PDB file of C-alpha atoms and ligand atoms in Angstrom:
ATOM      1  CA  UNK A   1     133.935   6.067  91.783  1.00 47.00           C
ATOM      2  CA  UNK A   2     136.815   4.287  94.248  1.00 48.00           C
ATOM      3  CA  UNK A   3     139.558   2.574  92.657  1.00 54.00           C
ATOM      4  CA  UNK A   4     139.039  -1.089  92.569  1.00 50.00           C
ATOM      5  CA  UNK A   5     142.738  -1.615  92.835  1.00 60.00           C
ATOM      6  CA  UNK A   6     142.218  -0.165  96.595  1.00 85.00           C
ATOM      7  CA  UNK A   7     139.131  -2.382  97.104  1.00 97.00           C
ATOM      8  CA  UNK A   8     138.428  -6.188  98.742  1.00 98.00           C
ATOM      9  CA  UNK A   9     135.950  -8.431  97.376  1.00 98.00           C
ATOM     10  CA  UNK A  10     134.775 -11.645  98.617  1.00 98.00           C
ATOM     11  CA  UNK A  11     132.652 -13.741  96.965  1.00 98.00           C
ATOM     12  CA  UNK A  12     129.988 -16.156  98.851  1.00 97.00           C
ATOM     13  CA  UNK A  13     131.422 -19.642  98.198  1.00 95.00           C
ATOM     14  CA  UNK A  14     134.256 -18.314  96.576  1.00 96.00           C
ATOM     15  CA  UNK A  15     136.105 -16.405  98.929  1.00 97.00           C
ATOM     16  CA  UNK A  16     139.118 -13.462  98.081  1.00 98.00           C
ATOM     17  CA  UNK A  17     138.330 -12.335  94.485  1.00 98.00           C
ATOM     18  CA  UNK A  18     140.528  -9.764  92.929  1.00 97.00           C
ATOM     19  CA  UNK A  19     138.027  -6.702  93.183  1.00 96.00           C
ATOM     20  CA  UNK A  20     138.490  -5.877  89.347  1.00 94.00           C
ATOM     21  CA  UNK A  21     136.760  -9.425  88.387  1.00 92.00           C
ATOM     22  CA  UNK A  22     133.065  -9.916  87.374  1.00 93.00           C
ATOM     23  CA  UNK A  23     131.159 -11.319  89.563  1.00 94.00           C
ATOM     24  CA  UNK A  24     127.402 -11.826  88.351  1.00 95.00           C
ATOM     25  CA  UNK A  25     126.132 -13.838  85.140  1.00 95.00           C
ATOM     26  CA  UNK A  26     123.791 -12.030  82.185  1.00 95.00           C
ATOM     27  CA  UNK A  27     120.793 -13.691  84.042  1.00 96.00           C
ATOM     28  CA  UNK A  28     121.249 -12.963  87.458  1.00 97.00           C
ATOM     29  CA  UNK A  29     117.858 -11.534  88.632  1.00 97.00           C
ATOM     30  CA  UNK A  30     119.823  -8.852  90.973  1.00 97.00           C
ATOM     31  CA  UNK A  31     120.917  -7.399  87.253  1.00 96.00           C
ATOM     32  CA  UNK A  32     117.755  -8.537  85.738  1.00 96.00           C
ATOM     33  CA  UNK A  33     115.201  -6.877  88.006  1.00 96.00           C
ATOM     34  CA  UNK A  34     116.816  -5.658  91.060  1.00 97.00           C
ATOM     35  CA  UNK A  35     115.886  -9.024  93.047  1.00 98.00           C
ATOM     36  CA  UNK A  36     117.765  -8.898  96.202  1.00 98.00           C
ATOM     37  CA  UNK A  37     118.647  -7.141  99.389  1.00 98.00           C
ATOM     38  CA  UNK A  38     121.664  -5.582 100.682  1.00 98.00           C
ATOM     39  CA  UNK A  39     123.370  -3.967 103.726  1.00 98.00           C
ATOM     40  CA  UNK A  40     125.447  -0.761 103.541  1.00 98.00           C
ATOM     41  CA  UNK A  41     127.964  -0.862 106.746  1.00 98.00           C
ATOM     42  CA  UNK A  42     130.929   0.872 108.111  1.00 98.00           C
ATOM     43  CA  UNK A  43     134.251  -0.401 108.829  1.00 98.00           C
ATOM     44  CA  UNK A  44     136.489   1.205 111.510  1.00 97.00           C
ATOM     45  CA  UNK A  45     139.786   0.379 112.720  1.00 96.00           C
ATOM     46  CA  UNK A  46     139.984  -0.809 116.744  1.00 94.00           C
ATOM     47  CA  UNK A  47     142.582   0.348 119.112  1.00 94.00           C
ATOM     48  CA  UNK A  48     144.961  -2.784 117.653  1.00 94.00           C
ATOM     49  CA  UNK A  49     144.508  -1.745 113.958  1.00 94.00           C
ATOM     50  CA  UNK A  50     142.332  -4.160 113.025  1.00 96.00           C
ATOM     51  CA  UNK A  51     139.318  -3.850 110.823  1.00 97.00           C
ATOM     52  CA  UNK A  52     135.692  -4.339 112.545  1.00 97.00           C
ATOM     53  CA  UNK A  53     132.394  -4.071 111.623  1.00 98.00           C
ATOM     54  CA  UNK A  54     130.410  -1.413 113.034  1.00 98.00           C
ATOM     55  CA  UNK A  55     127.175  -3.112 114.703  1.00 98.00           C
ATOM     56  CA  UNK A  56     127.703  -6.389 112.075  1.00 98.00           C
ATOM     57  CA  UNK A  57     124.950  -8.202 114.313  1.00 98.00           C
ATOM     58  CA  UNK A  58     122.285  -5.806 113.614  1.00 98.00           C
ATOM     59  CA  UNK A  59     122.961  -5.626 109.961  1.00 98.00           C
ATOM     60  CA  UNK A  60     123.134  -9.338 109.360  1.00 98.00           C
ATOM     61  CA  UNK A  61     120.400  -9.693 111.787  1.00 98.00           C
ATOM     62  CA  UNK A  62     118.325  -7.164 108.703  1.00 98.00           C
ATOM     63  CA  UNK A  63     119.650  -8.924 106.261  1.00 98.00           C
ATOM     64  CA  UNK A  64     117.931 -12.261 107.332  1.00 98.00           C
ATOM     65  CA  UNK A  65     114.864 -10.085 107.587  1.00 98.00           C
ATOM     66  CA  UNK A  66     114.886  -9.273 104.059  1.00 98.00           C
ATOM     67  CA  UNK A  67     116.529 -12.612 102.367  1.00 98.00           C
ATOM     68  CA  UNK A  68     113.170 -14.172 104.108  1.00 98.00           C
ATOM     69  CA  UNK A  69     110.561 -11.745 103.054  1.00 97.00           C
ATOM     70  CA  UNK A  70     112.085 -12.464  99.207  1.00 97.00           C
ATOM     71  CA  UNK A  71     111.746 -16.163 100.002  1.00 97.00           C
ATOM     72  CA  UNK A  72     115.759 -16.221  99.123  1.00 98.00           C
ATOM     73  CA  UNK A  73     117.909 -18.438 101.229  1.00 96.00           C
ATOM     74  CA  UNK A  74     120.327 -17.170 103.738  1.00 97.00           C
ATOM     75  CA  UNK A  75     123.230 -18.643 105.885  1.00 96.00           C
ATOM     76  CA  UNK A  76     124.001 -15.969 108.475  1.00 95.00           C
ATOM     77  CA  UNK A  77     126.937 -18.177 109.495  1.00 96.00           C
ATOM     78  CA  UNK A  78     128.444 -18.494 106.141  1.00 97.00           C
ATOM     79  CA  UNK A  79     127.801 -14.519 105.693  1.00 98.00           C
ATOM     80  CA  UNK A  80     129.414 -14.008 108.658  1.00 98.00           C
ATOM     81  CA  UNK A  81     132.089 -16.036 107.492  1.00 98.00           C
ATOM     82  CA  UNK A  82     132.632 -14.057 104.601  1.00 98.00           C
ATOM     83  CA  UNK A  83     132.363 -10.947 106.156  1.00 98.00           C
ATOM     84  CA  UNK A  84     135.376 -12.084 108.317  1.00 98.00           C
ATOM     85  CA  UNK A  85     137.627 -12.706 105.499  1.00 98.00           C
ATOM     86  CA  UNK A  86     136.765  -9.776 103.474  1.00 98.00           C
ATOM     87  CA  UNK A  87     137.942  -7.445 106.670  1.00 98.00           C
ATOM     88  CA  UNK A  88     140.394  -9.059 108.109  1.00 98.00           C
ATOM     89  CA  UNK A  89     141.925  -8.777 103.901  1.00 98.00           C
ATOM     90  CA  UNK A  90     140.991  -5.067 104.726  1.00 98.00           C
ATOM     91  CA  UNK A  91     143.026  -4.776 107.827  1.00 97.00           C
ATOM     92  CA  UNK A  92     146.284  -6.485 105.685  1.00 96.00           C
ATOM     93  CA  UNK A  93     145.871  -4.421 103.333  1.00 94.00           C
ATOM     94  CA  UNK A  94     146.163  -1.036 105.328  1.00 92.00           C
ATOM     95  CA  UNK A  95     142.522  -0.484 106.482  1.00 89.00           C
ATOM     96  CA  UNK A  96     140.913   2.402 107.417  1.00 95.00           C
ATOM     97  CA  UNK A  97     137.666   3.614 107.819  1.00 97.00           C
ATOM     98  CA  UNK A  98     135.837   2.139 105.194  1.00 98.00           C
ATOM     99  CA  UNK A  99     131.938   1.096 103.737  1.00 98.00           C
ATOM    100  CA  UNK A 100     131.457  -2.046 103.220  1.00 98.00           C
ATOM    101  CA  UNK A 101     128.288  -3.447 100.874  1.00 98.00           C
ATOM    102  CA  UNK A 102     126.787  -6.922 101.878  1.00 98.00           C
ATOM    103  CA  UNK A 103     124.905  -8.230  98.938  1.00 98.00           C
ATOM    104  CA  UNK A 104     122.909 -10.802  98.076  1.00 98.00           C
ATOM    105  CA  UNK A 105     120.525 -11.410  95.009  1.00 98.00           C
ATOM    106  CA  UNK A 106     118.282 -14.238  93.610  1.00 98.00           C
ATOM    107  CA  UNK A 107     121.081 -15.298  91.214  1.00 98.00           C
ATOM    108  CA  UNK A 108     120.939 -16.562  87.873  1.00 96.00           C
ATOM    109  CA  UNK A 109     117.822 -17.887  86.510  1.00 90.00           C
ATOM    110  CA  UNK A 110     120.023 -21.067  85.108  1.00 91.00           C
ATOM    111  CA  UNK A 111     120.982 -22.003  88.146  1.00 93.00           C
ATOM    112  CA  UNK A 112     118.599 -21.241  90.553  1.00 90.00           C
ATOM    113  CA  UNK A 113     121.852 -20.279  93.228  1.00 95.00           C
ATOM    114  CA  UNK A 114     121.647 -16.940  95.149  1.00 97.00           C
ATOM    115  CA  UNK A 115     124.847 -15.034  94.103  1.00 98.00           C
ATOM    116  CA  UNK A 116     126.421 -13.066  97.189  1.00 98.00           C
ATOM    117  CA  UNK A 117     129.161 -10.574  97.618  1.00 98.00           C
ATOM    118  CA  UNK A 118     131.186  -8.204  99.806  1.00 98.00           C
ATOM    119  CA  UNK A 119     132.780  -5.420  98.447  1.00 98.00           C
ATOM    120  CA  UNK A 120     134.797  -3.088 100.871  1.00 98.00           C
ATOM    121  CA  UNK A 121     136.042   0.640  99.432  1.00 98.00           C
ATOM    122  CA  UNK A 122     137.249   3.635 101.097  1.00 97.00           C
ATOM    123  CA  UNK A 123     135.192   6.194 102.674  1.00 97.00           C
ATOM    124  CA  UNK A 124     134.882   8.825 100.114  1.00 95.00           C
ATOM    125  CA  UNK A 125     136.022  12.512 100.760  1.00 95.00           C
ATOM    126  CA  UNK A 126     132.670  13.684  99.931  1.00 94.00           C
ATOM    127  CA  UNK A 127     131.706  11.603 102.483  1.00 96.00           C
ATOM    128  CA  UNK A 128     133.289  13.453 104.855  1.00 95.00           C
ATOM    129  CA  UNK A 129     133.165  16.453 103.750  1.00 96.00           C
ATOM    130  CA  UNK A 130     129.079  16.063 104.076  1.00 95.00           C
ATOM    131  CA  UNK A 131     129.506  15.467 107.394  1.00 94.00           C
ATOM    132  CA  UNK A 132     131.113  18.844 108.352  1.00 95.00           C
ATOM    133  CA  UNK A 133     129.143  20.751 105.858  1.00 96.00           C
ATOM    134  CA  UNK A 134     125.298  19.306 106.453  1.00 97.00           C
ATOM    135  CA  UNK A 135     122.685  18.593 104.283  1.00 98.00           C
ATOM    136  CA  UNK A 136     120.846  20.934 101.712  1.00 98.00           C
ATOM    137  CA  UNK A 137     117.482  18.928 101.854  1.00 98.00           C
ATOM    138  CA  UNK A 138     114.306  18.971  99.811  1.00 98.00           C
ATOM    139  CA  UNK A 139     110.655  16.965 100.384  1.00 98.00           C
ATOM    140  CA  UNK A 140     109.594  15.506  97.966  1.00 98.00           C
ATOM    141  CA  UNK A 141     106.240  12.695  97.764  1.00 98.00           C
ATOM    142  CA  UNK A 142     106.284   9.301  97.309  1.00 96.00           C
ATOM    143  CA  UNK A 143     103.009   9.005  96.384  1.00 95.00           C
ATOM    144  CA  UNK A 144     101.727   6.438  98.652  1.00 95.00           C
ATOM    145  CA  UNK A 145      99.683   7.154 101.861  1.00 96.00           C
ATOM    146  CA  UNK A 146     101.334   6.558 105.412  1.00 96.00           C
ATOM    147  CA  UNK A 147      99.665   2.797 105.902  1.00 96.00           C
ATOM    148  CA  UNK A 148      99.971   1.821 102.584  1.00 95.00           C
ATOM    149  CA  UNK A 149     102.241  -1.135 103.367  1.00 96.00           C
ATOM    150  CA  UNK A 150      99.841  -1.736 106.342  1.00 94.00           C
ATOM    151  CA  UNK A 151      98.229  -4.533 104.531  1.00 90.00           C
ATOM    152  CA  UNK A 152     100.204  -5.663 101.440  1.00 93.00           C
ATOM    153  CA  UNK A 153     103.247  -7.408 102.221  1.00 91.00           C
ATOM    154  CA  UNK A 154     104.171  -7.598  99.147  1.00 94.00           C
ATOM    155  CA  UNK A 155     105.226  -3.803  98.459  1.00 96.00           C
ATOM    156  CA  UNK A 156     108.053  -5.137 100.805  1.00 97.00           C
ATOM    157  CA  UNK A 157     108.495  -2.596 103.667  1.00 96.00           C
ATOM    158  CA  UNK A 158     110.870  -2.099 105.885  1.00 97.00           C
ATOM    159  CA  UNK A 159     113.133  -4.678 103.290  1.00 98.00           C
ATOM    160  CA  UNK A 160     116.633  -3.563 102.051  1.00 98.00           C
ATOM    161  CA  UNK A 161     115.906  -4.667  98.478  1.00 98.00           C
ATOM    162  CA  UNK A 162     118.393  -4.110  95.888  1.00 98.00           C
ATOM    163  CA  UNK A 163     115.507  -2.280  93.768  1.00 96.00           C
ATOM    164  CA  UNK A 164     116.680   1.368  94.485  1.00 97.00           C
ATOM    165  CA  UNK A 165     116.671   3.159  91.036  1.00 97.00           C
ATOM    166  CA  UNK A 166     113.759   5.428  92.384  1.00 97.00           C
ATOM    167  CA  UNK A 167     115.761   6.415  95.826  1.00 98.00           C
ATOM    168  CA  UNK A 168     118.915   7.590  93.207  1.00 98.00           C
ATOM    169  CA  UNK A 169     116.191   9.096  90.652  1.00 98.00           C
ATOM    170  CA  UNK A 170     114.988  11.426  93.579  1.00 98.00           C
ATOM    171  CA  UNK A 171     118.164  12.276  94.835  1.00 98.00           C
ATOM    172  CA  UNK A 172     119.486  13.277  91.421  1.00 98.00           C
ATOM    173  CA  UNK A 173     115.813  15.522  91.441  1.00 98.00           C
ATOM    174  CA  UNK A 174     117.632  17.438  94.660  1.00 98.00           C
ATOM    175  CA  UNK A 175     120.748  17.502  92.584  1.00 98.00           C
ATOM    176  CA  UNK A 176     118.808  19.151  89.539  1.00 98.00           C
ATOM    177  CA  UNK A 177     117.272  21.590  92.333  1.00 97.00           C
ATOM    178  CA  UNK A 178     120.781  22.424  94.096  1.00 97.00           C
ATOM    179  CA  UNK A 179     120.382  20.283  97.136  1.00 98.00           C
ATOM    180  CA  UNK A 180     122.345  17.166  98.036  1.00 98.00           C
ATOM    181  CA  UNK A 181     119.062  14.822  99.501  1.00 98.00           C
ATOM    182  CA  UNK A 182     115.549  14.520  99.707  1.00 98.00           C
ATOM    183  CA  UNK A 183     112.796  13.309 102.379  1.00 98.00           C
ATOM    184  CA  UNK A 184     110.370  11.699 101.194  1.00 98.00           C
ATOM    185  CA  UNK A 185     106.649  12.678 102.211  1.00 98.00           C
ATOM    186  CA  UNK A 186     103.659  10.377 102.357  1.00 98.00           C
ATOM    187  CA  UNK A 187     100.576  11.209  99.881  1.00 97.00           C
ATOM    188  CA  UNK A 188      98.988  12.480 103.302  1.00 97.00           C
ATOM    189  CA  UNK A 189     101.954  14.986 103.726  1.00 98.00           C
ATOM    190  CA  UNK A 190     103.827  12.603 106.824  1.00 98.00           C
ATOM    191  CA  UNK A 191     107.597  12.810 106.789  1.00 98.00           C
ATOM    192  CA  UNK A 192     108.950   9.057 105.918  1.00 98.00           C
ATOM    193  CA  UNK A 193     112.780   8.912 105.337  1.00 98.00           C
ATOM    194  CA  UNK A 194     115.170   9.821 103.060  1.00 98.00           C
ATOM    195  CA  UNK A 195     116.597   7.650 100.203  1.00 98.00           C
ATOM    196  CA  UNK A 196     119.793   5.961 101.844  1.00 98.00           C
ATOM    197  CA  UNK A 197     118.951   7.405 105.793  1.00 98.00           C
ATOM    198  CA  UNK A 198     116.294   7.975 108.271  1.00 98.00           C
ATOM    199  CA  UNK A 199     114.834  10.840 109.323  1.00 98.00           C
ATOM    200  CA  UNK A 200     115.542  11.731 113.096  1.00 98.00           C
ATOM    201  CA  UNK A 201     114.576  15.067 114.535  1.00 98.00           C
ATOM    202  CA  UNK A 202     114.567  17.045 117.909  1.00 98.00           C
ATOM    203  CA  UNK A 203     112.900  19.252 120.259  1.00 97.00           C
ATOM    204  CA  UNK A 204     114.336  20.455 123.196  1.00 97.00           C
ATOM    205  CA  UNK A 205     116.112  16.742 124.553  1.00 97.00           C
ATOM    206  CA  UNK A 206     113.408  14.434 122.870  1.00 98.00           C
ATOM    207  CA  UNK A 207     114.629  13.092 119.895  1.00 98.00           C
ATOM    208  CA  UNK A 208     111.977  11.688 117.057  1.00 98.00           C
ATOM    209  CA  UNK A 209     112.106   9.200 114.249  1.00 98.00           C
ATOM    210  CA  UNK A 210     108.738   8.019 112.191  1.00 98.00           C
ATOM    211  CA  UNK A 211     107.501   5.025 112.699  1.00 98.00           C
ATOM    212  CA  UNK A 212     108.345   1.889 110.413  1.00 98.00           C
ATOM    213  CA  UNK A 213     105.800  -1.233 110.020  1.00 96.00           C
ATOM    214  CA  UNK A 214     102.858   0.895 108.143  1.00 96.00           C
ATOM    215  CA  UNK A 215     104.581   3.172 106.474  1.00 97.00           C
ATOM    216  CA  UNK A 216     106.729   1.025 104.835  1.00 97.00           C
ATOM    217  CA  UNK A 217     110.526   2.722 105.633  1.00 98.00           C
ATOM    218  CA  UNK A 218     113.176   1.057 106.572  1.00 98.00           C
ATOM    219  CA  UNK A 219     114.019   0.021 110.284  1.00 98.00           C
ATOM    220  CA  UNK A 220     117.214   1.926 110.105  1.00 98.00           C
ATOM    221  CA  UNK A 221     120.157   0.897 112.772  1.00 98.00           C
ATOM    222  CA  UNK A 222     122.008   3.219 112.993  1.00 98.00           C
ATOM    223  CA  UNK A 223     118.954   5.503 114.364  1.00 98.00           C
ATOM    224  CA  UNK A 224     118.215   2.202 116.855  1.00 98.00           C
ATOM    225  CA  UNK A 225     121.839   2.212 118.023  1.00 97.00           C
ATOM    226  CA  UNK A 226     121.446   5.952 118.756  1.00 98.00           C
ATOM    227  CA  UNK A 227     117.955   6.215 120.805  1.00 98.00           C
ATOM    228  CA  UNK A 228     119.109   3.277 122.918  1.00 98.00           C
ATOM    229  CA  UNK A 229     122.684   5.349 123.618  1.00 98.00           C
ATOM    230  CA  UNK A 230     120.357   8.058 123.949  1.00 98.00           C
ATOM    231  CA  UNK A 231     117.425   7.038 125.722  1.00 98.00           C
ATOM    232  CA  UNK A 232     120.150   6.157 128.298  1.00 98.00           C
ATOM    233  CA  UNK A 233     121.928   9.328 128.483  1.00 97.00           C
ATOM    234  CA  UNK A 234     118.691  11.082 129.856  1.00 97.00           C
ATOM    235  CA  UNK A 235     116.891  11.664 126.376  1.00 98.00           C
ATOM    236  CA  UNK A 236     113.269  10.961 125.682  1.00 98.00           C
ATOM    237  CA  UNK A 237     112.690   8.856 122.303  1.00 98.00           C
ATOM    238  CA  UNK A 238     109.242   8.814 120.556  1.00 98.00           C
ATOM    239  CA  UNK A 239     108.325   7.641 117.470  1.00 98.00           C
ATOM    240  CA  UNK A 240     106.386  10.544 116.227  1.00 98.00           C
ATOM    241  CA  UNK A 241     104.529  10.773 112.981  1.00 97.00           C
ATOM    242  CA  UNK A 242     105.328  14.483 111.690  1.00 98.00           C
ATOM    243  CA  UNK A 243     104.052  16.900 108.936  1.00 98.00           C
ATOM    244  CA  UNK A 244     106.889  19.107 107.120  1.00 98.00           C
ATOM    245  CA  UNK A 245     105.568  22.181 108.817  1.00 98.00           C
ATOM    246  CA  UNK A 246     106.697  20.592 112.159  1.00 98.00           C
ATOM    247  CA  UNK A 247     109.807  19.219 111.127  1.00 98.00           C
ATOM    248  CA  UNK A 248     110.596  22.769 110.080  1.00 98.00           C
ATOM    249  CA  UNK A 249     109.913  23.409 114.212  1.00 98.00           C
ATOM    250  CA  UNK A 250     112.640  20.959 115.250  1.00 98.00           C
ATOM    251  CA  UNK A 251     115.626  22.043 116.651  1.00 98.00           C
ATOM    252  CA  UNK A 252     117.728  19.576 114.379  1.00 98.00           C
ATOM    253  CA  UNK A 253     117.159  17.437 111.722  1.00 98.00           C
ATOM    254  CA  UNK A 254     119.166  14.599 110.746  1.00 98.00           C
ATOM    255  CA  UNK A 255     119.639  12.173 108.528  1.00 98.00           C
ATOM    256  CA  UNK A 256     121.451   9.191 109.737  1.00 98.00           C
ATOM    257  CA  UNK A 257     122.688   6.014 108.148  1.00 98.00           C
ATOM    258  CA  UNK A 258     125.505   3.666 109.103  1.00 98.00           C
ATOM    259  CA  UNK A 259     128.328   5.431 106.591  1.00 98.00           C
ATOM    260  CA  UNK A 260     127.546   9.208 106.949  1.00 97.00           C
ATOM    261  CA  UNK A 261     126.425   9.148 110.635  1.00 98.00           C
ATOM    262  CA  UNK A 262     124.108  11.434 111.872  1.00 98.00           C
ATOM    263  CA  UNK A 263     124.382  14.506 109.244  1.00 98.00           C
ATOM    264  CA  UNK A 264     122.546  18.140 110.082  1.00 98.00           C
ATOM    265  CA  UNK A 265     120.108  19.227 107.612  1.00 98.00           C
ATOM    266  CA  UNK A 266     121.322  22.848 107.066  1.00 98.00           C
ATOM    267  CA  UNK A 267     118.386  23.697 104.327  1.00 98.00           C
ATOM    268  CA  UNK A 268     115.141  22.526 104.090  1.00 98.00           C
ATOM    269  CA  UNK A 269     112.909  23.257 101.124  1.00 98.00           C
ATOM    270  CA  UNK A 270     114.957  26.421 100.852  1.00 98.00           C
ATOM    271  CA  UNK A 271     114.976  27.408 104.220  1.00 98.00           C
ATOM    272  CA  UNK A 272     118.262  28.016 105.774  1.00 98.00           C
ATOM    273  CA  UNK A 273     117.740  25.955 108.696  1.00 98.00           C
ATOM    274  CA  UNK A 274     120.289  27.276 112.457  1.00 96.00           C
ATOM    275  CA  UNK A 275     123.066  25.154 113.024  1.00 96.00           C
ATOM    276  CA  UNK A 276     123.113  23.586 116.749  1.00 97.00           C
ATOM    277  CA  UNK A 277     126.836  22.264 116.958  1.00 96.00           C
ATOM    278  CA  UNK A 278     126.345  21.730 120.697  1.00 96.00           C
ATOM    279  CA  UNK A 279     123.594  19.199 120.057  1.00 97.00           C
ATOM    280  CA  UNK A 280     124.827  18.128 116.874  1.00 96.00           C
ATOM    281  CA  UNK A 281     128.166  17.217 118.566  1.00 96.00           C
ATOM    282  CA  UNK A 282     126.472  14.875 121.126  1.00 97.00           C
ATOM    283  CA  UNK A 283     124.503  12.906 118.730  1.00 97.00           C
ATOM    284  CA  UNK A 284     127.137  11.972 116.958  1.00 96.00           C
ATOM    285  CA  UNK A 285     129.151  11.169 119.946  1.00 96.00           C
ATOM    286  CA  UNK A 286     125.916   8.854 120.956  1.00 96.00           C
ATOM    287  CA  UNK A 287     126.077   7.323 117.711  1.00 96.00           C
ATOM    288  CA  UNK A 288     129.283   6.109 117.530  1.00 94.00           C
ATOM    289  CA  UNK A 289     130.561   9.018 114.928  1.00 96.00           C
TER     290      UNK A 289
HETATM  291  N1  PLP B   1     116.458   4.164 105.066  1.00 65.22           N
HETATM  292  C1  PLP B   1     116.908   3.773 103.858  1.00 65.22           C
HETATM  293  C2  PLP B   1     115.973   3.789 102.708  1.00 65.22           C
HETATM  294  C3  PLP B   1     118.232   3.357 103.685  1.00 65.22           C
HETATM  295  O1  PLP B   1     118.671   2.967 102.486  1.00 65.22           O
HETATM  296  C4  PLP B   1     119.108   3.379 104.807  1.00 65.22           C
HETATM  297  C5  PLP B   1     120.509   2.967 104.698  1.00 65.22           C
HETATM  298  O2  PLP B   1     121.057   2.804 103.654  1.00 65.22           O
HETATM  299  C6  PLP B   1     118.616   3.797 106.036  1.00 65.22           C
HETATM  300  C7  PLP B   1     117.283   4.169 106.138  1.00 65.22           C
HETATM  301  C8  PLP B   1     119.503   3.836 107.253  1.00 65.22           C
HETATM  302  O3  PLP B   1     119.813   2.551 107.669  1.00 65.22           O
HETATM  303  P1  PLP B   1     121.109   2.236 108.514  1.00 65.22           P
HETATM  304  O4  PLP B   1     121.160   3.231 109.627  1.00 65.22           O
HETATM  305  O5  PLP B   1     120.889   0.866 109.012  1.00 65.22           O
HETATM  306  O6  PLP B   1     122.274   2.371 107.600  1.00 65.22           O
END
């Protein structure tokens, strides 16, 4: 866990907090029943050592997606507000690289008031150290089909909600198994994504991702921000919906989010799995990592 004493909290309507003080009632429905969304992003430090937000548009621009598919209100302004005082406290405080949560849930049923935070911490060495060393990856289902959020928008695709205890209970299934992460697979054996990242994968210089909308996953951007760098640096970008057998066939498979990056699955389903630093290298590059 990161030391709170080296972390920034700001509080919607509040401001500056000191990071050790609680911050949500008994009967706030983001405790309650996980009724929220959030936004994981990364901080970096610019070439004037201040703190910025690594593609803050896209992420609030998500984040209004999801507040209005839980009916909860949202003031991107006042978000973006708060997002400026929390890192600019960040950049007086020393900075660094850094992930920054954006979180917002219903609130407290008493009240009826959305309660919203961001919390800033470190960049952890494991982190990092995933980064150098890859992924040990395993599939496991999800137990839906591939259109299963095709015509029930109520299952919430494609919405950052705060209602993640099955993404950590599969990942701590790959712990139990010796790998780090999973990828989840449809009931009708499609690749979808993984618990915190998407899926990206390539083949000679096409790069893939599957598609969102039907399947439910996430629209992730940090895989957006790379195919457009991509697409324009002479690669083909498809999305491509792919068994396990053929993600086996890539040449590299990823999985990206806006923290880790773009991190090499070196294992899959206890396969050792080629390392391709030359391709591996430029992806990152493309993707701001
Ligand atoms: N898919 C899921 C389920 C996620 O939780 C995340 C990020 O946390 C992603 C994909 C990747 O999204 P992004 O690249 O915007 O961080």
């Amino acid at each position: 866990m990161p030391d709170p004493s080296s972390a920034v909290l700001a509080v919607l309507g509040a401001g500056l907090v000191d990071p050790a003080s609680p911050v949500a009632r008994a009967d706030d429905a983001g405790l309650t029943r996980g009724d929220g969304c959030f936004e994981g992003c990364r901080i970096v430090m610019d070439a004037d050592g201040r703190a910025t937000v690594a593609k803050l548009d896209a992420h609030l621009a998500r984040m209004t997606r999801s507040a209005a598919a839980l009916d909860i209100g949202f003031d991107a302004e006042a978000w973006r507000d708060l997002v400026a005082v929390a890192v600019a406290e960040w950049t007086r405080t020393g900075g660094g690289e850094a992930a920054m949560k954006l979180l917002l849930s219903r609130g407290p049923a008493s009240t009826g008031e959305p309660t919203g935070l961001a919390w800033i911490v470190p960049v952890t060495a494991e982190t990092v150290a995933l980064r150098q060393n890859g992924l040990k990856v395993i599939t496991l289902t999800r137990g839906l089909g591939s259109d299963a959020f095709a015509q029930s928008p109520w299952l919430l695709g494609g919405v950052k909600t705060l209602s993640y205890a099955i993404n950590m209970a599969a990942q701590r299934e790959a712990e139990r198994l010796g790998a780090d992460d999973v990828i989840f697979v449809s009931a009708d054996g499609i690749v979808l994504e993984a618990p915190t990242g998407t899926v990206v994968w390539s083949h000679g210089r096409t790069l893939h991702t599957t598609p969102t909308g039907d399947t439910g996953i996430l629209p992730g951007t940090t895989q957006q921000l790379m195919f457009e760098h991509a697409g324009a640096a002479g690669w083909q970008v498809r999305e491509t919906t792919a068994t396990v057998d053929e993600l086996h066939a890539a040449d590299v498979v990823w999985v990206i989010s806006s923290v880790r990056g773009p991190v090499d699955v070196v294992e899959l389903d206890g396969k050792s799995r080629e390392r391709r630093p030359d391709i591996d290298a430029e992806i990152r590059r493309l993707s701001g990592f």
